[in-house]
């Protein structure tokens, strides 16, 4: 792995109360929903729309009242929830960020959508932005 790793924008996560209603705009724009998945560990149903440059938009519908996305919607209403950067060597990156005093939501990688391993940099350490770090499981995951 080269360091610093050339981060790629993987997707932008947008909180919606329902995929059906939240997806209407993207359908009107001509986007196709390519994937829907319940990520139970994160309490969200994820609807994925692929863009032409390999980046994606993910709509996040809460799976229940205790979902972090439900709390987000309650506090701030629908809108941009997080950005996601594609990385390699996630465990090592998390370690380095932690050493640098950056607050993480999860210290260790955990399962996200699309069979990826993920964690988040807490908005308190990222200028108010929730940053997801995601690694494809096939590459360098334990
Ligand atoms: Zn995401």
PDB file of N, CA and C in Angstrom, residues 38-100:
ATOM      1  N   UNK A  38     -30.412  -4.163   3.527  1.00  0.00           N
ATOM      2  CA  UNK A  38     -30.522  -3.818   4.944  1.00  0.00           C
ATOM      3  C   UNK A  38     -29.160  -4.023   5.595  1.00  0.00           C
ATOM      4  N   UNK A  39     -28.601  -2.965   6.174  1.00  0.00           N
ATOM      5  CA  UNK A  39     -27.376  -3.113   6.956  1.00  0.00           C
ATOM      6  C   UNK A  39     -27.809  -3.041   8.415  1.00  0.00           C
ATOM      7  N   UNK A  40     -28.101  -4.211   8.963  1.00  0.00           N
ATOM      8  CA  UNK A  40     -28.744  -4.287  10.271  1.00  0.00           C
ATOM      9  C   UNK A  40     -27.858  -3.678  11.364  1.00  0.00           C
ATOM     10  N   UNK A  41     -26.546  -3.924  11.264  1.00  0.00           N
ATOM     11  CA  UNK A  41     -25.605  -3.405  12.258  1.00  0.00           C
ATOM     12  C   UNK A  41     -25.634  -1.891  12.364  1.00  0.00           C
ATOM     13  N   UNK A  42     -25.961  -1.222  11.261  1.00  0.00           N
ATOM     14  CA  UNK A  42     -26.016   0.245  11.250  1.00  0.00           C
ATOM     15  C   UNK A  42     -27.455   0.753  11.345  1.00  0.00           C
ATOM     16  N   UNK A  43     -28.411  -0.158  11.355  1.00  0.00           N
ATOM     17  CA  UNK A  43     -29.821   0.236  11.482  1.00  0.00           C
ATOM     18  C   UNK A  43     -30.373   0.960  10.269  1.00  0.00           C
ATOM     19  N   UNK A  44     -29.863   0.621   9.072  1.00  0.00           N
ATOM     20  CA  UNK A  44     -30.331   1.322   7.872  1.00  0.00           C
ATOM     21  C   UNK A  44     -30.635   0.378   6.715  1.00  0.00           C
ATOM     22  N   UNK A  45     -31.622   0.806   5.916  1.00  0.00           N
ATOM     23  CA  UNK A  45     -31.846   0.218   4.610  1.00  0.00           C
ATOM     24  C   UNK A  45     -31.175   1.156   3.609  1.00  0.00           C
ATOM     25  N   UNK A  46     -30.290   0.606   2.778  1.00  0.00           N
ATOM     26  CA  UNK A  46     -29.488   1.423   1.867  1.00  0.00           C
ATOM     27  C   UNK A  46     -29.964   1.210   0.439  1.00  0.00           C
ATOM     28  N   UNK A  47     -30.292   2.285  -0.242  1.00  0.00           N
ATOM     29  CA  UNK A  47     -30.638   2.233  -1.666  1.00  0.00           C
ATOM     30  C   UNK A  47     -29.532   2.912  -2.449  1.00  0.00           C
ATOM     31  N   UNK A  48     -28.933   2.169  -3.384  1.00  0.00           N
ATOM     32  CA  UNK A  48     -27.751   2.669  -4.084  1.00  0.00           C
ATOM     33  C   UNK A  48     -28.068   3.103  -5.516  1.00  0.00           C
ATOM     34  N   UNK A  49     -27.594   4.269  -5.882  1.00  0.00           N
ATOM     35  CA  UNK A  49     -27.682   4.776  -7.257  1.00  0.00           C
ATOM     36  C   UNK A  49     -26.264   4.999  -7.754  1.00  0.00           C
ATOM     37  N   UNK A  50     -25.930   4.384  -8.875  1.00  0.00           N
ATOM     38  CA  UNK A  50     -24.568   4.531  -9.396  1.00  0.00           C
ATOM     39  C   UNK A  50     -24.463   5.729 -10.316  1.00  0.00           C
ATOM     40  N   UNK A  51     -23.337   6.432 -10.198  1.00  0.00           N
ATOM     41  CA  UNK A  51     -23.056   7.563 -11.077  1.00  0.00           C
ATOM     42  C   UNK A  51     -22.051   7.115 -12.134  1.00  0.00           C
ATOM     43  N   UNK A  52     -21.813   7.965 -13.136  1.00  0.00           N
ATOM     44  CA  UNK A  52     -20.989   7.558 -14.274  1.00  0.00           C
ATOM     45  C   UNK A  52     -19.505   7.436 -13.921  1.00  0.00           C
ATOM     46  N   UNK A  53     -19.074   8.008 -12.802  1.00  0.00           N
ATOM     47  CA  UNK A  53     -17.640   7.988 -12.479  1.00  0.00           C
ATOM     48  C   UNK A  53     -17.323   7.039 -11.326  1.00  0.00           C
ATOM     49  N   UNK A  54     -18.123   5.994 -11.189  1.00  0.00           N
ATOM     50  CA  UNK A  54     -17.911   4.972 -10.157  1.00  0.00           C
ATOM     51  C   UNK A  54     -18.296   5.434  -8.765  1.00  0.00           C
ATOM     52  N   UNK A  55     -18.598   6.716  -8.598  1.00  0.00           N
ATOM     53  CA  UNK A  55     -19.125   7.170  -7.308  1.00  0.00           C
ATOM     54  C   UNK A  55     -20.616   6.838  -7.269  1.00  0.00           C
ATOM     55  N   UNK A  56     -21.170   6.868  -6.080  1.00  0.00           N
ATOM     56  CA  UNK A  56     -22.567   6.485  -5.910  1.00  0.00           C
ATOM     57  C   UNK A  56     -23.264   7.426  -4.952  1.00  0.00           C
ATOM     58  N   UNK A  57     -24.574   7.420  -5.058  1.00  0.00           N
ATOM     59  CA  UNK A  57     -25.393   8.074  -4.043  1.00  0.00           C
ATOM     60  C   UNK A  57     -26.107   6.969  -3.296  1.00  0.00           C
ATOM     61  N   UNK A  58     -26.055   7.037  -1.985  1.00  0.00           N
ATOM     62  CA  UNK A  58     -26.779   6.057  -1.189  1.00  0.00           C
ATOM     63  C   UNK A  58     -27.837   6.758  -0.348  1.00  0.00           C
ATOM     64  N   UNK A  59     -29.070   6.331  -0.536  1.00  0.00           N
ATOM     65  CA  UNK A  59     -30.151   6.842   0.302  1.00  0.00           C
ATOM     66  C   UNK A  59     -30.274   5.926   1.507  1.00  0.00           C
ATOM     67  N   UNK A  60     -30.404   6.517   2.674  1.00  0.00           N
ATOM     68  CA  UNK A  60     -30.428   5.761   3.929  1.00  0.00           C
ATOM     69  C   UNK A  60     -31.767   5.928   4.609  1.00  0.00           C
ATOM     70  N   UNK A  61     -32.480   4.824   4.716  1.00  0.00           N
ATOM     71  CA  UNK A  61     -33.774   4.836   5.409  1.00  0.00           C
ATOM     72  C   UNK A  61     -33.590   4.118   6.744  1.00  0.00           C
ATOM     73  N   UNK A  62     -34.053   4.722   7.847  1.00  0.00           N
ATOM     74  CA  UNK A  62     -33.870   4.052   9.148  1.00  0.00           C
ATOM     75  C   UNK A  62     -34.645   2.740   9.215  1.00  0.00           C
ATOM     76  N   UNK A  63     -34.042   1.730   9.827  1.00  0.00           N
ATOM     77  CA  UNK A  63     -34.725   0.439   9.993  1.00  0.00           C
ATOM     78  C   UNK A  63     -35.589   0.421  11.249  1.00  0.00           C
ATOM     79  N   UNK A  64     -35.385   1.344  12.152  1.00  0.00           N
ATOM     80  CA  UNK A  64     -36.203   1.388  13.378  1.00  0.00           C
ATOM     81  C   UNK A  64     -35.941   2.686  14.107  1.00  0.00           C
ATOM     82  N   UNK A  65     -36.673   2.873  15.218  1.00  0.00           N
ATOM     83  CA  UNK A  65     -36.569   4.122  15.969  1.00  0.00           C
ATOM     84  C   UNK A  65     -35.178   4.347  16.549  1.00  0.00           C
ATOM     85  N   UNK A  66     -34.463   3.251  16.828  1.00  0.00           N
ATOM     86  CA  UNK A  66     -33.152   3.385  17.460  1.00  0.00           C
ATOM     87  C   UNK A  66     -32.020   3.537  16.467  1.00  0.00           C
ATOM     88  N   UNK A  67     -32.368   3.539  15.182  1.00  0.00           N
ATOM     89  CA  UNK A  67     -31.352   3.717  14.148  1.00  0.00           C
ATOM     90  C   UNK A  67     -30.709   5.100  14.278  1.00  0.00           C
ATOM     91  N   UNK A  68     -29.383   5.181  14.133  1.00  0.00           N
ATOM     92  CA  UNK A  68     -28.736   6.499  14.150  1.00  0.00           C
ATOM     93  C   UNK A  68     -29.317   7.425  13.081  1.00  0.00           C
ATOM     94  N   UNK A  69     -29.776   6.849  11.972  1.00  0.00           N
ATOM     95  CA  UNK A  69     -30.370   7.681  10.916  1.00  0.00           C
ATOM     96  C   UNK A  69     -31.733   8.227  11.359  1.00  0.00           C
ATOM     97  N   UNK A  70     -32.474   7.454  12.159  1.00  0.00           N
ATOM     98  CA  UNK A  70     -33.743   7.956  12.701  1.00  0.00           C
ATOM     99  C   UNK A  70     -33.470   9.168  13.589  1.00  0.00           C
ATOM    100  N   UNK A  71     -32.400   9.067  14.393  1.00  0.00           N
ATOM    101  CA  UNK A  71     -32.044  10.184  15.280  1.00  0.00           C
ATOM    102  C   UNK A  71     -31.595  11.397  14.469  1.00  0.00           C
ATOM    103  N   UNK A  72     -30.861  11.135  13.404  1.00  0.00           N
ATOM    104  CA  UNK A  72     -30.416  12.207  12.503  1.00  0.00           C
ATOM    105  C   UNK A  72     -31.630  12.919  11.901  1.00  0.00           C
ATOM    106  N   UNK A  73     -32.595  12.141  11.409  1.00  0.00           N
ATOM    107  CA  UNK A  73     -33.790  12.722  10.781  1.00  0.00           C
ATOM    108  C   UNK A  73     -34.590  13.540  11.794  1.00  0.00           C
ATOM    109  N   UNK A  74     -34.667  13.037  13.023  1.00  0.00           N
ATOM    110  CA  UNK A  74     -35.387  13.729  14.077  1.00  0.00           C
ATOM    111  C   UNK A  74     -34.766  15.097  14.351  1.00  0.00           C
ATOM    112  N   UNK A  75     -33.433  15.117  14.437  1.00  0.00           N
ATOM    113  CA  UNK A  75     -32.717  16.341  14.789  1.00  0.00           C
ATOM    114  C   UNK A  75     -32.621  17.317  13.631  1.00  0.00           C
ATOM    115  N   UNK A  76     -32.325  16.792  12.422  1.00  0.00           N
ATOM    116  CA  UNK A  76     -31.952  17.695  11.325  1.00  0.00           C
ATOM    117  C   UNK A  76     -32.820  17.568  10.098  1.00  0.00           C
ATOM    118  N   UNK A  77     -33.703  16.554  10.074  1.00  0.00           N
ATOM    119  CA  UNK A  77     -34.507  16.335   8.876  1.00  0.00           C
ATOM    120  C   UNK A  77     -33.682  15.653   7.800  1.00  0.00           C
ATOM    121  N   UNK A  78     -34.310  15.361   6.647  1.00  0.00           N
ATOM    122  CA  UNK A  78     -33.595  14.674   5.573  1.00  0.00           C
ATOM    123  C   UNK A  78     -32.454  15.537   5.040  1.00  0.00           C
ATOM    124  N   UNK A  79     -31.422  14.889   4.527  1.00  0.00           N
ATOM    125  CA  UNK A  79     -30.322  15.649   3.937  1.00  0.00           C
ATOM    126  C   UNK A  79     -29.041  14.846   3.919  1.00  0.00           C
ATOM    127  N   UNK A  80     -27.943  15.514   3.540  1.00  0.00           N
ATOM    128  CA  UNK A  80     -26.656  14.826   3.448  1.00  0.00           C
ATOM    129  C   UNK A  80     -26.254  14.331   4.837  1.00  0.00           C
ATOM    130  N   UNK A  81     -25.951  13.055   4.929  1.00  0.00           N
ATOM    131  CA  UNK A  81     -25.654  12.396   6.206  1.00  0.00           C
ATOM    132  C   UNK A  81     -24.166  12.145   6.355  1.00  0.00           C
ATOM    133  N   UNK A  82     -23.524  11.665   5.286  1.00  0.00           N
ATOM    134  CA  UNK A  82     -22.078  11.430   5.334  1.00  0.00           C
ATOM    135  C   UNK A  82     -21.490  11.380   3.932  1.00  0.00           C
ATOM    136  N   UNK A  83     -20.166  11.507   3.870  1.00  0.00           N
ATOM    137  CA  UNK A  83     -19.468  11.204   2.627  1.00  0.00           C
ATOM    138  C   UNK A  83     -18.616   9.967   2.895  1.00  0.00           C
ATOM    139  N   UNK A  84     -18.362   9.190   1.865  1.00  0.00           N
ATOM    140  CA  UNK A  84     -17.601   7.959   2.059  1.00  0.00           C
ATOM    141  C   UNK A  84     -16.376   7.944   1.164  1.00  0.00           C
ATOM    142  N   UNK A  85     -15.237   7.695   1.779  1.00  0.00           N
ATOM    143  CA  UNK A  85     -13.988   7.571   1.037  1.00  0.00           C
ATOM    144  C   UNK A  85     -13.598   6.108   0.945  1.00  0.00           C
ATOM    145  N   UNK A  86     -13.228   5.671  -0.251  1.00  0.00           N
ATOM    146  CA  UNK A  86     -12.748   4.304  -0.474  1.00  0.00           C
ATOM    147  C   UNK A  86     -11.270   4.230  -0.106  1.00  0.00           C
ATOM    148  N   UNK A  87     -10.902   3.288   0.749  1.00  0.00           N
ATOM    149  CA  UNK A  87      -9.513   3.166   1.190  1.00  0.00           C
ATOM    150  C   UNK A  87      -9.025   1.730   1.035  1.00  0.00           C
ATOM    151  N   UNK A  88      -7.740   1.565   1.192  1.00  0.00           N
ATOM    152  CA  UNK A  88      -7.144   0.230   1.340  1.00  0.00           C
ATOM    153  C   UNK A  88      -6.365   0.233   2.644  1.00  0.00           C
ATOM    154  N   UNK A  89      -6.402  -0.868   3.359  1.00  0.00           N
ATOM    155  CA  UNK A  89      -5.697  -0.937   4.640  1.00  0.00           C
ATOM    156  C   UNK A  89      -6.440  -0.194   5.721  1.00  0.00           C
ATOM    157  N   UNK A  90      -7.743  -0.404   5.791  1.00  0.00           N
ATOM    158  CA  UNK A  90      -8.591   0.357   6.725  1.00  0.00           C
ATOM    159  C   UNK A  90      -8.125   0.234   8.178  1.00  0.00           C
ATOM    160  N   UNK A  91      -7.816  -0.993   8.598  1.00  0.00           N
ATOM    161  CA  UNK A  91      -7.432  -1.194  10.004  1.00  0.00           C
ATOM    162  C   UNK A  91      -6.229  -0.316  10.355  1.00  0.00           C
ATOM    163  N   UNK A  92      -5.270  -0.260   9.439  1.00  0.00           N
ATOM    164  CA  UNK A  92      -4.054   0.524   9.680  1.00  0.00           C
ATOM    165  C   UNK A  92      -4.368   2.024   9.686  1.00  0.00           C
ATOM    166  N   UNK A  93      -5.224   2.435   8.769  1.00  0.00           N
ATOM    167  CA  UNK A  93      -5.604   3.849   8.698  1.00  0.00           C
ATOM    168  C   UNK A  93      -6.305   4.263   9.996  1.00  0.00           C
ATOM    169  N   UNK A  94      -7.197   3.390  10.494  1.00  0.00           N
ATOM    170  CA  UNK A  94      -7.915   3.704  11.735  1.00  0.00           C
ATOM    171  C   UNK A  94      -6.940   3.864  12.899  1.00  0.00           C
ATOM    172  N   UNK A  95      -5.947   2.976  12.906  1.00  0.00           N
ATOM    173  CA  UNK A  95      -4.933   3.034  13.956  1.00  0.00           C
ATOM    174  C   UNK A  95      -4.179   4.367  13.905  1.00  0.00           C
ATOM    175  N   UNK A  96      -3.801   4.764  12.683  1.00  0.00           N
ATOM    176  CA  UNK A  96      -3.051   6.007  12.527  1.00  0.00           C
ATOM    177  C   UNK A  96      -3.886   7.223  12.908  1.00  0.00           C
ATOM    178  N   UNK A  97      -5.167   7.185  12.538  1.00  0.00           N
ATOM    179  CA  UNK A  97      -6.046   8.306  12.880  1.00  0.00           C
ATOM    180  C   UNK A  97      -6.206   8.409  14.392  1.00  0.00           C
ATOM    181  N   UNK A  98      -6.361   7.246  15.030  1.00  0.00           N
ATOM    182  CA  UNK A  98      -6.532   7.208  16.478  1.00  0.00           C
ATOM    183  C   UNK A  98      -5.286   7.770  17.176  1.00  0.00           C
ATOM    184  N   UNK A  99      -4.127   7.332  16.677  1.00  0.00           N
ATOM    185  CA  UNK A  99      -2.862   7.823  17.213  1.00  0.00           C
ATOM    186  C   UNK A  99      -2.767   9.341  17.054  1.00  0.00           C
ATOM    187  N   UNK A 100      -3.326   9.862  15.964  1.00  0.00           N
ATOM    188  CA  UNK A 100      -3.288  11.302  15.705  1.00  0.00           C
ATOM    189  C   UNK A 100      -4.348  12.051  16.514  1.00  0.00           C
TER     190      UNK A 100
END
